[in-house]
PDB file of C-alpha atoms and ligand atoms in Angstrom:
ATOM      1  CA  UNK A   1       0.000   0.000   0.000  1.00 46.00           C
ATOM      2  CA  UNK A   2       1.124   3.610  -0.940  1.00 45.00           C
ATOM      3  CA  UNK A   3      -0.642   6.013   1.836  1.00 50.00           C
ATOM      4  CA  UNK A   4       2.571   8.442   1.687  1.00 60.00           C
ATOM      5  CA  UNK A   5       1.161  11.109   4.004  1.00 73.00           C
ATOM      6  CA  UNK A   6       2.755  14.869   3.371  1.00 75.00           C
ATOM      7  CA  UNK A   7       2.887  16.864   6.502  1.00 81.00           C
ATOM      8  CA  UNK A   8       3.005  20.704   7.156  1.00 88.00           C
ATOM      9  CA  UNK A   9       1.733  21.520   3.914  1.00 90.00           C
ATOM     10  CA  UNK A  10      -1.968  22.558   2.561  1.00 91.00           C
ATOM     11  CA  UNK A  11      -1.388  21.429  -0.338  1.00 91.00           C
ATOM     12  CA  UNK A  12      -4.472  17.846   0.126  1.00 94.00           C
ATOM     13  CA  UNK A  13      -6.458  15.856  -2.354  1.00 97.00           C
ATOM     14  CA  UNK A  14      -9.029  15.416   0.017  1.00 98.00           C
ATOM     15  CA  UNK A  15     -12.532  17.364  -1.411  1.00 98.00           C
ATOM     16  CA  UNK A  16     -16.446  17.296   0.117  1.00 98.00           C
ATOM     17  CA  UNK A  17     -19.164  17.436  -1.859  1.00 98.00           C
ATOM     18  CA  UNK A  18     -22.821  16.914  -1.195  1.00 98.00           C
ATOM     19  CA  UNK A  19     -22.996  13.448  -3.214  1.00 98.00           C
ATOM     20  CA  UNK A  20     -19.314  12.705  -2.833  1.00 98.00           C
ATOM     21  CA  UNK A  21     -16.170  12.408  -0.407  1.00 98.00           C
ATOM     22  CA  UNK A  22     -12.655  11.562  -1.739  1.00 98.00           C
ATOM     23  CA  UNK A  23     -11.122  11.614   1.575  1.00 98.00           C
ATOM     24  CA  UNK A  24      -7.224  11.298   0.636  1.00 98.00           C
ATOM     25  CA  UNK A  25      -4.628   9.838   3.997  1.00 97.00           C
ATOM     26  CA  UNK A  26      -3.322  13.127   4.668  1.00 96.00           C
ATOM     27  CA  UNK A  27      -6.468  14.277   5.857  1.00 97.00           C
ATOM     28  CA  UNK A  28      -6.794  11.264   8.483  1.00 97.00           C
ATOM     29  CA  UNK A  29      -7.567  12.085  12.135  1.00 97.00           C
ATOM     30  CA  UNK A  30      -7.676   9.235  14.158  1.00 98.00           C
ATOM     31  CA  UNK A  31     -10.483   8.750  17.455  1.00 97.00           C
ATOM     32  CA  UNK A  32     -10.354   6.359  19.532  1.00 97.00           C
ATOM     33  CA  UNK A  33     -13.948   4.674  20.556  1.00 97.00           C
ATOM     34  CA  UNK A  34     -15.223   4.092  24.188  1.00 96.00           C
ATOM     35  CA  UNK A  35     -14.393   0.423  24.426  1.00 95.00           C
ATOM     36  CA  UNK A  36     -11.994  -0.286  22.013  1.00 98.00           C
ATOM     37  CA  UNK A  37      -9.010  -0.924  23.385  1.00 97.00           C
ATOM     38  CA  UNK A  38      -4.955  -0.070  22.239  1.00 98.00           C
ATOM     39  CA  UNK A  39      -6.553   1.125  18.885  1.00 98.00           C
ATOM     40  CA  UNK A  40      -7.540   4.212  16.978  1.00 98.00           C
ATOM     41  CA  UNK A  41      -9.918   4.650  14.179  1.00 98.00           C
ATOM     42  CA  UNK A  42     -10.313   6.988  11.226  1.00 98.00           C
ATOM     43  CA  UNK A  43     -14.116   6.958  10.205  1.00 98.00           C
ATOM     44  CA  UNK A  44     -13.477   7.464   6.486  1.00 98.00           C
ATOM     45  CA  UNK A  45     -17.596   7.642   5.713  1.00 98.00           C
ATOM     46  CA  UNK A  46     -20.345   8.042   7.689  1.00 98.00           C
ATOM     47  CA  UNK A  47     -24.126   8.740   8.417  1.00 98.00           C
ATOM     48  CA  UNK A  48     -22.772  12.560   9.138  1.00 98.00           C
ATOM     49  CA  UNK A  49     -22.400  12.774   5.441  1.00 98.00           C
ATOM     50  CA  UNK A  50     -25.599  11.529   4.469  1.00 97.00           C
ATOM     51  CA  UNK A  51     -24.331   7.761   3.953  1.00 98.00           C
ATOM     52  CA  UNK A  52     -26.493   4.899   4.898  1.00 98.00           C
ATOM     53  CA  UNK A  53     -23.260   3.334   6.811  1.00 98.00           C
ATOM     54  CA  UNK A  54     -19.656   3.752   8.318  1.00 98.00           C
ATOM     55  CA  UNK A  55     -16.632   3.183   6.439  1.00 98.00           C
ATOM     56  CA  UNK A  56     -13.467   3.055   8.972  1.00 98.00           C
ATOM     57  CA  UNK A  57      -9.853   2.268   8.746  1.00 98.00           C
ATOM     58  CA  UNK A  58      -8.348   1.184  12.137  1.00 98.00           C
ATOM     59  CA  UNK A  59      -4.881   0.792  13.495  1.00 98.00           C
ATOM     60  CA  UNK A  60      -4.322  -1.693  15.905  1.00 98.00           C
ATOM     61  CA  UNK A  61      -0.965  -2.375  18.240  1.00 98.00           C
ATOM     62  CA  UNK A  62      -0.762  -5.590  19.536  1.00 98.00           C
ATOM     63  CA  UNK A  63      -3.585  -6.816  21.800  1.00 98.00           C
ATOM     64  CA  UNK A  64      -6.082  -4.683  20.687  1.00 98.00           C
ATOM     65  CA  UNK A  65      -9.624  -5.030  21.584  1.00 98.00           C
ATOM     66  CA  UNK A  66     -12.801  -4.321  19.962  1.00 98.00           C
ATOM     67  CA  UNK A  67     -16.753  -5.117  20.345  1.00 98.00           C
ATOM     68  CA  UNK A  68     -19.565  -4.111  18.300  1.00 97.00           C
ATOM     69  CA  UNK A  69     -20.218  -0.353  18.514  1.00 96.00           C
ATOM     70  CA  UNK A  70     -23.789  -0.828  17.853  1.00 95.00           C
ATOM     71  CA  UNK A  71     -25.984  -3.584  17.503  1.00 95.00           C
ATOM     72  CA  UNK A  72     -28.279  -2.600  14.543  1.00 96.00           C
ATOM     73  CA  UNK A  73     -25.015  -2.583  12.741  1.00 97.00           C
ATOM     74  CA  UNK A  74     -23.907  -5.237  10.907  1.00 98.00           C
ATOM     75  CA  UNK A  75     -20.027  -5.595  10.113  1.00 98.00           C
ATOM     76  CA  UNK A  76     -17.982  -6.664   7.239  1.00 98.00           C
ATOM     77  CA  UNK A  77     -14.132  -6.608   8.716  1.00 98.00           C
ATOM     78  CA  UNK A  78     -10.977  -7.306   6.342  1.00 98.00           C
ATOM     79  CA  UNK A  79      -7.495  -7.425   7.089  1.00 98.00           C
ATOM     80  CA  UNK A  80      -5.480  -4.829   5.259  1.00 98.00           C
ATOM     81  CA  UNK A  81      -1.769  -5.971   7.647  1.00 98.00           C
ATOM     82  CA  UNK A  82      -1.258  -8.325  10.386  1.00 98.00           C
ATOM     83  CA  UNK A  83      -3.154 -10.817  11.901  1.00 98.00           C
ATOM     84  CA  UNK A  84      -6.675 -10.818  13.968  1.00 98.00           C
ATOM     85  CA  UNK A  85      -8.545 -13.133  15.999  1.00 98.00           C
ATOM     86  CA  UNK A  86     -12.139 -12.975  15.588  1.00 98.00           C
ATOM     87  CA  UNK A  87     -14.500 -14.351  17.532  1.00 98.00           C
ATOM     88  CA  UNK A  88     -18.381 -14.791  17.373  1.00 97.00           C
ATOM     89  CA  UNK A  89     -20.278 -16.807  19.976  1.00 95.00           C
ATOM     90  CA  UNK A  90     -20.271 -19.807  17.493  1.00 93.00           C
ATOM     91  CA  UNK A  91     -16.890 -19.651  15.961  1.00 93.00           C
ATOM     92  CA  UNK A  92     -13.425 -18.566  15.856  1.00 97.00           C
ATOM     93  CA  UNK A  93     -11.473 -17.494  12.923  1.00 98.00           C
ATOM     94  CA  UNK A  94      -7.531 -16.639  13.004  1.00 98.00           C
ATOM     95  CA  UNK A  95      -7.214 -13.792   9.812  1.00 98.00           C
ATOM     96  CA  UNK A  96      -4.166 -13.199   7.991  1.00 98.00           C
ATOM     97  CA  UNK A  97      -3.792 -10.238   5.404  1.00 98.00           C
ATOM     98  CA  UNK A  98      -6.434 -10.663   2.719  1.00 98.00           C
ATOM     99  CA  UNK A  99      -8.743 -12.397   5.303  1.00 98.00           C
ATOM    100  CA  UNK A 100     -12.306 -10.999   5.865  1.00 98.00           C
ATOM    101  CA  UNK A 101     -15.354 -11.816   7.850  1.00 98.00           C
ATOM    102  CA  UNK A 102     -18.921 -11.170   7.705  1.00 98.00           C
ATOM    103  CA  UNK A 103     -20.458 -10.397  11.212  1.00 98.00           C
ATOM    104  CA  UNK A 104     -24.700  -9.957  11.619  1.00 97.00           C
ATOM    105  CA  UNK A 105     -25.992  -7.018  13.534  1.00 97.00           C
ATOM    106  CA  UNK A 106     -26.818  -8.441  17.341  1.00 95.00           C
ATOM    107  CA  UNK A 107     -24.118 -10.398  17.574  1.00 94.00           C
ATOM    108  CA  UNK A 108     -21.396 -10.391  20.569  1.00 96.00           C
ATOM    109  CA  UNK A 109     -18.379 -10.354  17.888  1.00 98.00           C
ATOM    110  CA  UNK A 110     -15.009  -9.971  19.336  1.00 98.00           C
ATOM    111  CA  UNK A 111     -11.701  -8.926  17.853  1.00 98.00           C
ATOM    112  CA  UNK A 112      -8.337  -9.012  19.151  1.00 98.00           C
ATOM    113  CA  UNK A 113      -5.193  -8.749  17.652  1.00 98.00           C
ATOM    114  CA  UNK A 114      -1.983 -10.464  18.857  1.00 97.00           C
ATOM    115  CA  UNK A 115       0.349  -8.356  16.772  1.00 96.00           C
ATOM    116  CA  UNK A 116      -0.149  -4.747  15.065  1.00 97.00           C
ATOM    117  CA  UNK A 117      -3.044  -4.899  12.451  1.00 98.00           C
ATOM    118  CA  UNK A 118      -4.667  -2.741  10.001  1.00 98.00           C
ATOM    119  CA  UNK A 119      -7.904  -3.813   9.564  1.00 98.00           C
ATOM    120  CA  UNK A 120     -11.006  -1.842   7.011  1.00 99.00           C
ATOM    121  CA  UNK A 121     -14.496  -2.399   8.283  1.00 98.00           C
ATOM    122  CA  UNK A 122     -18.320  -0.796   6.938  1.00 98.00           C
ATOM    123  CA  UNK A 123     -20.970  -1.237   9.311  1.00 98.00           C
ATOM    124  CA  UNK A 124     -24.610  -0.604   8.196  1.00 98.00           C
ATOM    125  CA  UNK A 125     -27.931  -1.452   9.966  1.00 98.00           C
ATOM    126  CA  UNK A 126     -29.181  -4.603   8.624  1.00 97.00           C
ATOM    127  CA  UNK A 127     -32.694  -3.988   6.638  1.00 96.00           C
ATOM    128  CA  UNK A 128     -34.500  -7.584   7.254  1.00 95.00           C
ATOM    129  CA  UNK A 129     -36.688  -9.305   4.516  1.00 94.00           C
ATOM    130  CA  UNK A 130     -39.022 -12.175   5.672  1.00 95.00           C
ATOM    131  CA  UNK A 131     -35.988 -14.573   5.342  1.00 94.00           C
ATOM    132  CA  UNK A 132     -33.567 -15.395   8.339  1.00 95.00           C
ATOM    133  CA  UNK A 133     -30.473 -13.006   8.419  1.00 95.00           C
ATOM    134  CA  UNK A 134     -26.827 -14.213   7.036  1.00 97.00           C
ATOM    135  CA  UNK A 135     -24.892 -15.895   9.374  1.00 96.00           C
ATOM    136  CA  UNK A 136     -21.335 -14.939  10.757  1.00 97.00           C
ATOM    137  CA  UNK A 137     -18.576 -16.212   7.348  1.00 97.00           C
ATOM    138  CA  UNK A 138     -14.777 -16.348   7.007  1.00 98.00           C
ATOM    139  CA  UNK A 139     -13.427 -16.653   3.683  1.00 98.00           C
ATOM    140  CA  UNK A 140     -10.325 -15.044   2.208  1.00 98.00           C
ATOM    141  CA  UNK A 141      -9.655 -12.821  -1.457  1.00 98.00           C
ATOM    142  CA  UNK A 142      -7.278 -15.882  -2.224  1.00 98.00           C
ATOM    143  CA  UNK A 143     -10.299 -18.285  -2.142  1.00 98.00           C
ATOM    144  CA  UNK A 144     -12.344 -15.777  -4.455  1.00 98.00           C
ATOM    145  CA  UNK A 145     -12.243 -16.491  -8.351  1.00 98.00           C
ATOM    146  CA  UNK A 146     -11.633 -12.844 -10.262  1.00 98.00           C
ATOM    147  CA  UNK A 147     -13.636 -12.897 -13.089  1.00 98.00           C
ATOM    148  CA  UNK A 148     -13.694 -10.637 -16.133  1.00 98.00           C
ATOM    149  CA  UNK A 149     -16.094  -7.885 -15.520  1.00 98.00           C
ATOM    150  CA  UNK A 150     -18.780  -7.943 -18.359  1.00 96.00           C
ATOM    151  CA  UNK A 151     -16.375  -9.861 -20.708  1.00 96.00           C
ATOM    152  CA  UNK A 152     -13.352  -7.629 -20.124  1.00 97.00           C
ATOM    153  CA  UNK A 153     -10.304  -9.532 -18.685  1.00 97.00           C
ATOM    154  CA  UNK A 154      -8.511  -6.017 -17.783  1.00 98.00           C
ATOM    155  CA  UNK A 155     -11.190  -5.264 -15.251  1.00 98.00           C
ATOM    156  CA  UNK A 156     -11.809  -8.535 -12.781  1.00 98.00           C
ATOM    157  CA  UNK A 157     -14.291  -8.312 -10.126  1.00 98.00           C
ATOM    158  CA  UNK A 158     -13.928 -10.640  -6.665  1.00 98.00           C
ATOM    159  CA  UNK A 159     -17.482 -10.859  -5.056  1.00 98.00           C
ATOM    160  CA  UNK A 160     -16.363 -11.673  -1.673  1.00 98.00           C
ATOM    161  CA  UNK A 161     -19.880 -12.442  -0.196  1.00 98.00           C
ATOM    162  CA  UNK A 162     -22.767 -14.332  -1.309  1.00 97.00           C
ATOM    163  CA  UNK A 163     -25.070 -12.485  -3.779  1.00 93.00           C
ATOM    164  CA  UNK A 164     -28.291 -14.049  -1.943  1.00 96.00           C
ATOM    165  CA  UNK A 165     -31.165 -11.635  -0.961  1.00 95.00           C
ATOM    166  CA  UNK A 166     -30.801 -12.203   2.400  1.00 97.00           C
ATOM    167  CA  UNK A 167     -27.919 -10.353   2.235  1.00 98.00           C
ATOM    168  CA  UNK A 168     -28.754  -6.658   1.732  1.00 97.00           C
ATOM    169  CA  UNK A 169     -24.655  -5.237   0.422  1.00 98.00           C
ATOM    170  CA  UNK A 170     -22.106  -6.658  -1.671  1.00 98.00           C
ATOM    171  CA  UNK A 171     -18.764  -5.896  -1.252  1.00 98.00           C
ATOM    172  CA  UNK A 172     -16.356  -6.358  -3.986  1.00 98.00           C
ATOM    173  CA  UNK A 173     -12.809  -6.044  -4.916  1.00 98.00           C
ATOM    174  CA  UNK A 174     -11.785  -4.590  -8.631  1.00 98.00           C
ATOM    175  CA  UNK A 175      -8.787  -4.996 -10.235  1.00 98.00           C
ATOM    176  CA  UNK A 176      -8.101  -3.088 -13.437  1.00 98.00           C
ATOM    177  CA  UNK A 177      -4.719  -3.403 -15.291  1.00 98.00           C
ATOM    178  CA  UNK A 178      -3.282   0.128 -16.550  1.00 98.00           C
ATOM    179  CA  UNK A 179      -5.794   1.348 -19.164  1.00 98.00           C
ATOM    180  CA  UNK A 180      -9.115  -0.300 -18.172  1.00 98.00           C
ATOM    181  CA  UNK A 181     -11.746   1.561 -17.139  1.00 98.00           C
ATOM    182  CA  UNK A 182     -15.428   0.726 -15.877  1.00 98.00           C
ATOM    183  CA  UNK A 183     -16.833  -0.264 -19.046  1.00 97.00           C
ATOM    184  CA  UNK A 184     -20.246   2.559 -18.347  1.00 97.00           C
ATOM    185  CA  UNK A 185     -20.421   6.050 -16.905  1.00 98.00           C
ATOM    186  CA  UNK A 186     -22.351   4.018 -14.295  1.00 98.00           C
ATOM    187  CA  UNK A 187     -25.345   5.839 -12.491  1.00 98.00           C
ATOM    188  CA  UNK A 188     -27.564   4.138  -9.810  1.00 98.00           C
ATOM    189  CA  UNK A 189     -29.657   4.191  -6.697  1.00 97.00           C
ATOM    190  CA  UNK A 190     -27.309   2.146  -4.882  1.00 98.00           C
ATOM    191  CA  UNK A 191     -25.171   4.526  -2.494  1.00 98.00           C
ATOM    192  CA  UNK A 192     -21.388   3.164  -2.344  1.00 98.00           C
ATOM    193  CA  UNK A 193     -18.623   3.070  -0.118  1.00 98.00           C
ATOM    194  CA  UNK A 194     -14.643   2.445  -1.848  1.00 99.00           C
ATOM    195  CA  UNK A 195     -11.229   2.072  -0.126  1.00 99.00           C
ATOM    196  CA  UNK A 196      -8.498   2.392  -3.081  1.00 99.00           C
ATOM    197  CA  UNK A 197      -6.214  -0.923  -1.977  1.00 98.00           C
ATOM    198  CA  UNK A 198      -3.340  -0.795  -4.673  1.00 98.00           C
ATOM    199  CA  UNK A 199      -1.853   1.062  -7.732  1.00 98.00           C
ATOM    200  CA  UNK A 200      -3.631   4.560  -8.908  1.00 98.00           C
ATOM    201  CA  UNK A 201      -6.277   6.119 -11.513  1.00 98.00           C
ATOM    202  CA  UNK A 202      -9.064   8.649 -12.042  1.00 98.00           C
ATOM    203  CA  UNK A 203     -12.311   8.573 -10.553  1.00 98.00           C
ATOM    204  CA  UNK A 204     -15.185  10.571 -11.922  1.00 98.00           C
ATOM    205  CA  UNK A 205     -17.436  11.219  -9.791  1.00 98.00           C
ATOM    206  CA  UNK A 206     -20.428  13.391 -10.833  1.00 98.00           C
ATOM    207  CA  UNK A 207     -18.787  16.488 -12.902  1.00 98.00           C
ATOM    208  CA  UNK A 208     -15.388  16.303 -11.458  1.00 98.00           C
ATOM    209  CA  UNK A 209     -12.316  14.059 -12.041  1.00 98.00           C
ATOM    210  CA  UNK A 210      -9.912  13.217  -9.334  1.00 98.00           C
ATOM    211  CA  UNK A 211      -6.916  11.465  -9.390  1.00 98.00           C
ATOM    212  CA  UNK A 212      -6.433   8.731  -7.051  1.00 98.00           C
ATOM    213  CA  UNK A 213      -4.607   6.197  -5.280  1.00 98.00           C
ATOM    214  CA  UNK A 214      -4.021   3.375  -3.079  1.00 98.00           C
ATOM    215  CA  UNK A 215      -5.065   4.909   0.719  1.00 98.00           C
ATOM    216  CA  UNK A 216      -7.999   6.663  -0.729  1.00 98.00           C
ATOM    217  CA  UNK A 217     -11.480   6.689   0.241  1.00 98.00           C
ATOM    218  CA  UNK A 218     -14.713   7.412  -1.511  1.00 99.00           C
ATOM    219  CA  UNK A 219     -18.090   7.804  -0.857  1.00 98.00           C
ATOM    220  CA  UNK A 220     -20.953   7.820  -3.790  1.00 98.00           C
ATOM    221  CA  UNK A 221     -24.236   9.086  -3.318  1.00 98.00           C
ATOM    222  CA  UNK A 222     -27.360   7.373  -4.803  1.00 98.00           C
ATOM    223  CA  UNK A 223     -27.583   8.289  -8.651  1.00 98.00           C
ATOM    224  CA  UNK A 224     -23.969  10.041  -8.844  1.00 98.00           C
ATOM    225  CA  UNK A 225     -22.381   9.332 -12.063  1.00 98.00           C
ATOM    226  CA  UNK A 226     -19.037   7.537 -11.903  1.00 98.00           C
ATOM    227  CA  UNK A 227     -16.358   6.063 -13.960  1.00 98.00           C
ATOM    228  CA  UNK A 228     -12.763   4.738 -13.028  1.00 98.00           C
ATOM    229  CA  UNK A 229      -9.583   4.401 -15.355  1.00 98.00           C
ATOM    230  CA  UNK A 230      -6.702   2.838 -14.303  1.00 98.00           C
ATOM    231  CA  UNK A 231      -3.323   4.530 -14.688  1.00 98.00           C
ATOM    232  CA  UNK A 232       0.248   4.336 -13.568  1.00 97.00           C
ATOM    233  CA  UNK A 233       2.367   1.231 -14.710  1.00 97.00           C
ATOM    234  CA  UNK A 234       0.728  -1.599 -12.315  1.00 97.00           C
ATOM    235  CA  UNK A 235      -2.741  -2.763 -11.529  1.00 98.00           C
ATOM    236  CA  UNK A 236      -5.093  -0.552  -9.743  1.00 98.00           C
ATOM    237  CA  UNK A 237      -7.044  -2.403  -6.918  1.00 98.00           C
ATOM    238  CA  UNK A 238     -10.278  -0.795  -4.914  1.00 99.00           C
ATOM    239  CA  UNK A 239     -12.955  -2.609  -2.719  1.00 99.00           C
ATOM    240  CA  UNK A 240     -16.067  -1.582  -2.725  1.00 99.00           C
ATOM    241  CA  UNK A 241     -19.179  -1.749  -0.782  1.00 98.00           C
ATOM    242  CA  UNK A 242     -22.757  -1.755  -2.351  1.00 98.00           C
ATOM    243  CA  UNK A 243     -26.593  -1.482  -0.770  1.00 96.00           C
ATOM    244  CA  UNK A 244     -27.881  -4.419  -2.999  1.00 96.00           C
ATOM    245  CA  UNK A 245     -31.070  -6.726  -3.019  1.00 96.00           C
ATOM    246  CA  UNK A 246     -33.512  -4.378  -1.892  1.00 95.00           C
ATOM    247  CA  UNK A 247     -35.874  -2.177  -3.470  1.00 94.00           C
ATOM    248  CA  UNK A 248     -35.545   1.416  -3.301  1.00 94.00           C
ATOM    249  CA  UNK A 249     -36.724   3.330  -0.430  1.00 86.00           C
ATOM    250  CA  UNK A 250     -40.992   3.974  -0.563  1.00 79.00           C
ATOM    251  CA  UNK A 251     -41.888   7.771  -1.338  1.00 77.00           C
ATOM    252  CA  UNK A 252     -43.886   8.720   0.969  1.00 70.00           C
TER     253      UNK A 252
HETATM  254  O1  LIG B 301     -20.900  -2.625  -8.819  1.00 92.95           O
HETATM  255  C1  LIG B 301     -20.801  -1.465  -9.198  1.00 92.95           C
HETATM  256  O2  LIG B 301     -21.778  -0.691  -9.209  1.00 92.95           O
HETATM  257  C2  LIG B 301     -19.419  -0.968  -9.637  1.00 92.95           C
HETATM  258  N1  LIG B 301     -19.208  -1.312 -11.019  1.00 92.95           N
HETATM  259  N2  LIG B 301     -19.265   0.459  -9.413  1.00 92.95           N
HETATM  260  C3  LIG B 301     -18.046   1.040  -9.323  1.00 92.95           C
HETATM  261  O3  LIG B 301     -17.013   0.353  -9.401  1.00 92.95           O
HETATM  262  N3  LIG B 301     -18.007   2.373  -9.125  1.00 92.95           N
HETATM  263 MN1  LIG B 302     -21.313   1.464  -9.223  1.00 92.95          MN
END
């Protein structure tokens, strides 16, 4: 990862708009939560901006502690570096780099990390159907096929949980090589939440065009207009996070 952080300078990538965040590194200012123990946080995205769920980077030491924030929320965690322990009250996982898990809203999780970790999460309230909720999964990006998106094998998609309507987001990882771009201007009601994992590129996002790279974040409004081409002389990586089989919210 490349999240080279310039200091004592105002010179920032970072911008705020009402349907969009690119929140570059050098913006970053860590809290630390009641609870959570010999770690610090930066919330990347949340509600505050109008997004439908958190998007948060956090920096662990070794033997760090952590329990849900909030039980409505359910919580997708991967590891960026290091190694976690996480614990549910059915099952125990030990992640390495690359390793992710799935964790339900209500549920007791635990994490703890025997050495220094980096570790993304999103948390979003869980919108129920009539079906049961997902249960607590493990799984890795190594175990993940990467298939060409919509028949182009420069821009491979990794859908890292099960696209089953009891599940109400997707999250993703997309890897472009240098020169592939999202096939569409894309535009649709489905908010999103990115984290830029590797390599570099240009995001549009509504009428403006930012360049970015590995360390950034982004948030997408419902219905913004967005394209991505990948630049620089390796492949670009982001993952992703999508509000997915559910309807759009009623007028009323
Ligand atoms: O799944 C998606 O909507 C994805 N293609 N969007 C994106 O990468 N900005
Ligand atoms: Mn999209």
């Amino acid at each position: 990862m490349n999240t080279t952080t310039p200091q004592n300078t105002a010179i920032c990538r970072t911008h705020l708009a009402a349907d969009h965040v690119l929140m570059a590194p050098e913006s970053h200012v860590p809290i630390i939560f009641p609870g959570w123990n010999n770690c610090s946080s930066v919330v990347m995205i949340s509600p505050e901006l109008g997004a439908k769920f958190s998007q948060l980077l956090v920096t662990c030491s070794v033997d760090a502690h952590l329990t849900p924030l909030r039980d409505t929320d359910q919580t997708f965690v991967m590891v960026l570096e290091g190694q976690a322990t996480i614990s549910t009250p059915t099952g125990q996982w030990s992640c390495q780099q690359d390793d992710y898990v799935y964790l339900p809203a209500a549920n007791s999780w635990r994490i703890h990390t025997p050495a220094a970790a980096t570790l993304l999460m999103f948390c979003k309230p869980y919108s129920h159907t009539a079906l049961p909720a997902p249960d607590a999964l493990h799984n890795s990006l190594s175990n993940i096929p990467a298939l060409p998106f919509l028949g182009d094998d420069g821009a491979l998609l990794q859908t890292l949980l099960p696209d089953t309507s009891e599940f109400d987001w997707g999250i993703n990882v997309f890897e472009f090589v240098p020169g592939a771009t999202l096939p569409q201007v894309e535009m649709h009601f489905m908010e999103h939440g990115l984290y830029m994992l590797d390599g570099e590129g240009i995001y549009r996002l509504g009428e403006q065009w930012y360049p970015v790279q590995a360390g950034d974040a982004i948030w997408m409004a419902p219905y913004l207009p967005q394209w991505f081409a990948a630049t620089g002389k390796h492949s670009s990586r982001y993952i992703y996070y999508k509000e997915m089989n559910r309807a759009p919210i009623t007028a009323s």
